[in-house]
């Protein structure tokens, strides 16, 4: 089975621009979560999608938005980029949303905002 | 979200067992205890999870205290590849994983 794949691996954007990050979930997984990890910190939860619906959101502004597609792949969109948005963005998928399921993480997209 | 407390860092000699502690005194009856680790320049990796009973898998063992207020992740023989940040996380229902700062494990050759 394939794991979680994210693209691109690295990205440089200018402040004020918009960015779209992509994630293919592990085969058979219907739940996708996105995390932001600043340097030296643990990952911070952005939001989760379950069967194409948003199913929980962390403390991130509305300019962070997402989508989940019928094949359960997902996108993270960030508008009006700020310098503080520079981070590693991680996607994780799981079989279901319950607490008895582990998450499979991708290797992340490193976003640099200049 | 229920919080966990872990030491900031630990060291272990290669090929020796490692016991990584986690305190979670405010755990509720429905919280599962999850452990993940993050190697340098990689995304987190699932290690193990449990509810009440001790759990074993090919990567590690999870020992859960009888009152569930603490748990210990056990790596039976540390290798250099086990050097990582280890996160102990409580997960309830459909809630997501909320990461703390974890324990940075250094393995000494």
CSV table of C-alpha atoms in Angstrom, one decimal:
chain,number,residue,atom,x,y,z
A,1,UNK,CA,0.0,0.0,0.0
A,2,UNK,CA,1.2,3.5,-0.7
A,3,UNK,CA,1.6,6.0,2.1
A,4,UNK,CA,0.7,9.7,2.1
A,5,UNK,CA,2.3,11.8,-0.6
A,6,UNK,CA,2.6,15.6,-0.6
A,7,UNK,CA,3.5,18.0,-3.3
A,8,UNK,CA,5.4,20.1,-3.8
A,9,UNK,CA,8.2,19.2,-1.3
A,10,UNK,CA,9.5,22.8,-1.2
A,11,UNK,CA,8.0,26.1,-2.2
A,12,UNK,CA,9.0,29.8,-2.0
A,13,UNK,CA,6.4,32.4,-2.2
A,14,UNK,CA,6.2,36.2,-1.7
A,15,UNK,CA,4.2,37.8,1.1
A,16,UNK,CA,0.6,38.5,-0.1
A,17,UNK,CA,0.6,35.7,-2.6
A,18,UNK,CA,-1.7,32.6,-2.4
A,19,UNK,CA,-0.5,29.0,-2.3
A,20,UNK,CA,-2.1,25.5,-2.8
A,21,UNK,CA,-0.5,22.4,-1.2
A,22,UNK,CA,-1.7,18.9,-2.2
A,23,UNK,CA,-1.9,15.6,-0.4
A,24,UNK,CA,-2.8,12.1,-1.5
A,25,UNK,CA,-4.0,10.0,1.3
A,26,UNK,CA,-3.1,6.4,2.0
A,27,UNK,CA,-5.2,3.9,0.1
A,28,UNK,CA,-8.4,3.1,2.1
A,29,UNK,CA,-8.2,6.2,4.3
A,30,UNK,CA,-11.1,8.6,4.2
A,31,UNK,CA,-9.9,11.2,6.7
A,32,UNK,CA,-7.3,13.8,6.1
A,33,UNK,CA,-5.8,16.3,8.6
A,34,UNK,CA,-3.4,19.2,8.0
A,35,UNK,CA,-0.8,20.5,10.4
A,36,UNK,CA,1.6,23.4,10.5
A,37,UNK,CA,5.0,22.9,12.1
A,38,UNK,CA,7.2,25.8,12.8
A,39,UNK,CA,10.9,25.3,13.3
A,40,UNK,CA,11.6,23.7,16.7
A,41,UNK,CA,7.9,23.2,17.5
A,42,UNK,CA,5.4,20.3,17.5
A,43,UNK,CA,2.9,20.2,14.7
A,44,UNK,CA,-0.2,22.4,15.2
A,45,UNK,CA,-3.6,21.2,13.9
A,46,UNK,CA,-5.1,23.3,11.1
A,47,UNK,CA,-8.2,21.3,10.1
A,48,UNK,CA,-9.5,17.9,9.3
A,49,UNK,CA,-11.7,16.6,6.4
A,50,UNK,CA,-13.8,13.5,6.6
A,51,UNK,CA,-15.7,12.2,3.6
A,52,UNK,CA,-15.3,15.6,1.9
A,53,UNK,CA,-16.6,17.7,4.8
A,54,UNK,CA,-14.6,19.8,7.2
A,55,UNK,CA,-14.7,18.0,10.5
A,56,UNK,CA,-12.9,20.1,13.0
A,57,UNK,CA,-10.6,23.2,12.9
A,58,UNK,CA,-7.8,24.5,14.9
A,59,UNK,CA,-6.9,28.1,15.8
A,60,UNK,CA,-6.1,29.3,12.3
A,61,UNK,CA,-7.7,32.2,10.4
A,62,UNK,CA,-10.1,31.8,7.5
A,63,UNK,CA,-7.4,32.5,5.0
A,64,UNK,CA,-6.4,28.9,5.6
A,65,UNK,CA,-8.9,26.8,3.7
A,66,UNK,CA,-9.1,23.3,2.3
A,67,UNK,CA,-10.9,20.8,0.2
A,68,UNK,CA,-11.2,17.0,0.1
A,69,UNK,CA,-12.0,15.3,-3.1
A,70,UNK,CA,-14.1,12.2,-3.8
A,71,UNK,CA,-10.9,10.1,-4.0
A,72,UNK,CA,-10.1,11.5,-0.5
A,73,UNK,CA,-7.1,13.5,-1.7
A,74,UNK,CA,-6.9,17.0,-0.3
A,75,UNK,CA,-5.7,20.5,-0.8
A,76,UNK,CA,-4.7,23.2,1.7
A,77,UNK,CA,-5.0,26.8,0.4
A,78,UNK,CA,-3.5,29.8,2.1
A,79,UNK,CA,-4.4,33.3,0.9
A,80,UNK,CA,-2.6,36.6,1.6
A,81,UNK,CA,0.6,34.8,2.8
A,82,UNK,CA,2.4,36.3,5.7
A,83,UNK,CA,6.1,35.8,6.8
A,84,UNK,CA,4.9,33.8,9.8
A,85,UNK,CA,3.3,31.3,7.5
A,86,UNK,CA,6.8,29.9,6.7
A,87,UNK,CA,6.7,26.4,8.1
A,88,UNK,CA,6.5,22.7,7.3
A,89,UNK,CA,3.0,21.7,6.3
A,90,UNK,CA,2.1,18.2,7.1
A,91,UNK,CA,-0.8,16.1,5.8
A,92,UNK,CA,-2.0,13.0,7.7
A,93,UNK,CA,-4.6,10.4,6.8
A,94,UNK,CA,-6.4,7.8,8.8
A,95,UNK,CA,-9.0,5.1,8.2
A,96,UNK,CA,-11.7,6.8,10.2
A,97,UNK,CA,-12.0,9.7,12.6
A,98,UNK,CA,-12.2,7.7,15.8
A,99,UNK,CA,-9.5,7.6,18.4
A,100,UNK,CA,-8.7,4.0,17.9
A,101,UNK,CA,-7.0,4.7,14.6
A,102,UNK,CA,-3.5,5.8,13.9
A,103,UNK,CA,-2.5,8.5,11.5
A,104,UNK,CA,-0.1,8.2,8.6
A,105,UNK,CA,1.8,11.4,7.9
A,106,UNK,CA,3.4,12.6,4.7
A,107,UNK,CA,6.9,14.1,4.6
A,108,UNK,CA,5.5,17.6,4.3
A,109,UNK,CA,5.8,20.7,2.2
A,110,UNK,CA,8.4,23.2,3.3
A,111,UNK,CA,6.9,26.7,2.6
A,112,UNK,CA,9.1,29.7,2.8
A,113,UNK,CA,7.5,33.2,2.5
A,114,UNK,CA,9.8,36.0,1.7
B,1,UNK,CA,-7.8,18.9,25.3
B,2,UNK,CA,-6.2,16.7,27.9
B,3,UNK,CA,-2.5,17.5,28.3
B,4,UNK,CA,0.5,15.3,28.6
B,5,UNK,CA,3.8,15.9,30.3
B,6,UNK,CA,7.1,14.5,29.0
B,7,UNK,CA,10.8,15.1,29.7
B,8,UNK,CA,12.3,17.5,27.2
B,9,UNK,CA,15.2,15.1,26.4
B,10,UNK,CA,16.6,11.7,27.2
B,11,UNK,CA,19.7,9.8,26.2
B,12,UNK,CA,20.3,6.1,25.7
B,13,UNK,CA,23.1,3.9,24.7
B,14,UNK,CA,22.8,1.9,21.5
B,15,UNK,CA,21.3,-1.6,21.9
B,16,UNK,CA,20.0,-0.9,25.4
B,17,UNK,CA,16.3,-0.6,26.3
B,18,UNK,CA,14.7,2.8,26.5
B,19,UNK,CA,11.8,3.8,28.7
B,20,UNK,CA,10.1,7.1,27.7
B,21,UNK,CA,7.7,8.3,30.3
B,22,UNK,CA,4.5,10.3,29.9
B,23,UNK,CA,2.2,11.8,32.5
B,24,UNK,CA,-1.4,12.4,31.7
B,25,UNK,CA,-3.2,12.9,35.1
B,26,UNK,CA,-6.3,14.5,33.5
B,27,UNK,CA,-7.0,11.6,31.1
B,28,UNK,CA,-10.6,10.8,30.6
B,29,UNK,CA,-12.1,7.3,30.3
B,30,UNK,CA,-12.5,7.6,26.5
B,31,UNK,CA,-9.0,9.0,25.7
B,32,UNK,CA,-6.7,6.7,23.8
B,33,UNK,CA,-2.9,7.2,24.4
B,34,UNK,CA,-1.1,7.6,21.2
B,35,UNK,CA,2.7,7.7,20.6
B,36,UNK,CA,4.3,9.2,17.5
B,37,UNK,CA,7.9,9.9,16.7
B,38,UNK,CA,9.5,12.4,14.3
B,39,UNK,CA,12.9,11.7,12.8
B,40,UNK,CA,14.9,14.7,11.5
B,41,UNK,CA,13.5,16.2,8.3
B,42,UNK,CA,10.5,13.8,8.2
B,43,UNK,CA,6.8,13.8,9.1
B,44,UNK,CA,5.7,12.2,12.3
B,45,UNK,CA,5.5,8.4,12.3
B,46,UNK,CA,2.9,6.4,14.2
B,47,UNK,CA,4.5,4.1,16.8
B,48,UNK,CA,1.7,2.6,19.0
B,49,UNK,CA,-1.5,3.4,20.8
B,50,UNK,CA,-3.6,1.9,23.6
B,51,UNK,CA,-6.5,2.4,25.9
B,52,UNK,CA,-6.1,0.4,29.1
B,53,UNK,CA,-4.1,-2.7,28.5
B,54,UNK,CA,-0.4,-2.9,27.6
B,55,UNK,CA,0.3,-3.1,23.9
B,56,UNK,CA,3.1,-4.6,21.9
B,57,UNK,CA,3.9,-4.2,18.2
B,58,UNK,CA,7.0,-4.6,16.0
B,59,UNK,CA,8.3,-1.2,16.9
B,60,UNK,CA,7.7,-0.8,20.6
B,61,UNK,CA,5.7,-1.7,23.7
B,62,UNK,CA,3.3,0.6,25.6
B,63,UNK,CA,2.9,0.1,29.3
B,64,UNK,CA,-0.1,1.9,30.8
B,65,UNK,CA,-0.5,2.4,34.5
B,66,UNK,CA,-3.5,0.8,36.2
B,67,UNK,CA,-5.0,4.3,37.0
B,68,UNK,CA,-4.1,5.4,33.4
B,69,UNK,CA,-2.5,8.6,34.7
B,70,UNK,CA,0.8,7.7,33.2
B,71,UNK,CA,2.3,5.5,30.5
B,72,UNK,CA,5.7,4.4,29.2
B,73,UNK,CA,6.9,3.8,25.7
B,74,UNK,CA,9.5,1.0,25.7
B,75,UNK,CA,12.0,0.6,22.9
B,76,UNK,CA,13.5,-2.8,23.6
B,77,UNK,CA,16.9,-2.2,21.9
B,78,UNK,CA,17.7,1.3,20.9
B,79,UNK,CA,19.4,1.8,17.5
B,80,UNK,CA,20.8,5.0,16.0
B,81,UNK,CA,17.7,5.1,13.8
B,82,UNK,CA,15.5,5.5,16.9
B,83,UNK,CA,17.0,9.0,17.6
B,84,UNK,CA,13.9,11.2,17.2
B,85,UNK,CA,11.4,13.4,19.0
B,86,UNK,CA,8.8,11.2,20.7
B,87,UNK,CA,5.3,12.6,21.2
B,88,UNK,CA,2.8,11.2,23.7
B,89,UNK,CA,-0.7,12.4,22.8
B,90,UNK,CA,-4.2,11.8,24.2
B,91,UNK,CA,-6.9,11.4,21.6
B,92,UNK,CA,-10.6,11.5,22.2
B,93,UNK,CA,-13.2,10.4,19.7
B,94,UNK,CA,-13.0,12.4,16.5
B,95,UNK,CA,-10.7,15.0,18.0
B,96,UNK,CA,-7.4,15.4,16.3
B,97,UNK,CA,-3.9,14.8,17.5
B,98,UNK,CA,-2.7,17.7,19.6
B,99,UNK,CA,1.1,17.6,19.8
B,100,UNK,CA,3.1,19.0,22.7
B,101,UNK,CA,6.9,19.5,22.6
B,102,UNK,CA,7.8,15.8,23.0
B,103,UNK,CA,10.9,14.1,24.2
B,104,UNK,CA,14.1,14.3,22.2
B,105,UNK,CA,15.8,11.0,22.3
B,106,UNK,CA,19.5,10.8,21.7
B,107,UNK,CA,21.1,7.4,21.1
B,108,UNK,CA,24.8,7.2,21.9
B,109,UNK,CA,26.8,4.7,19.8
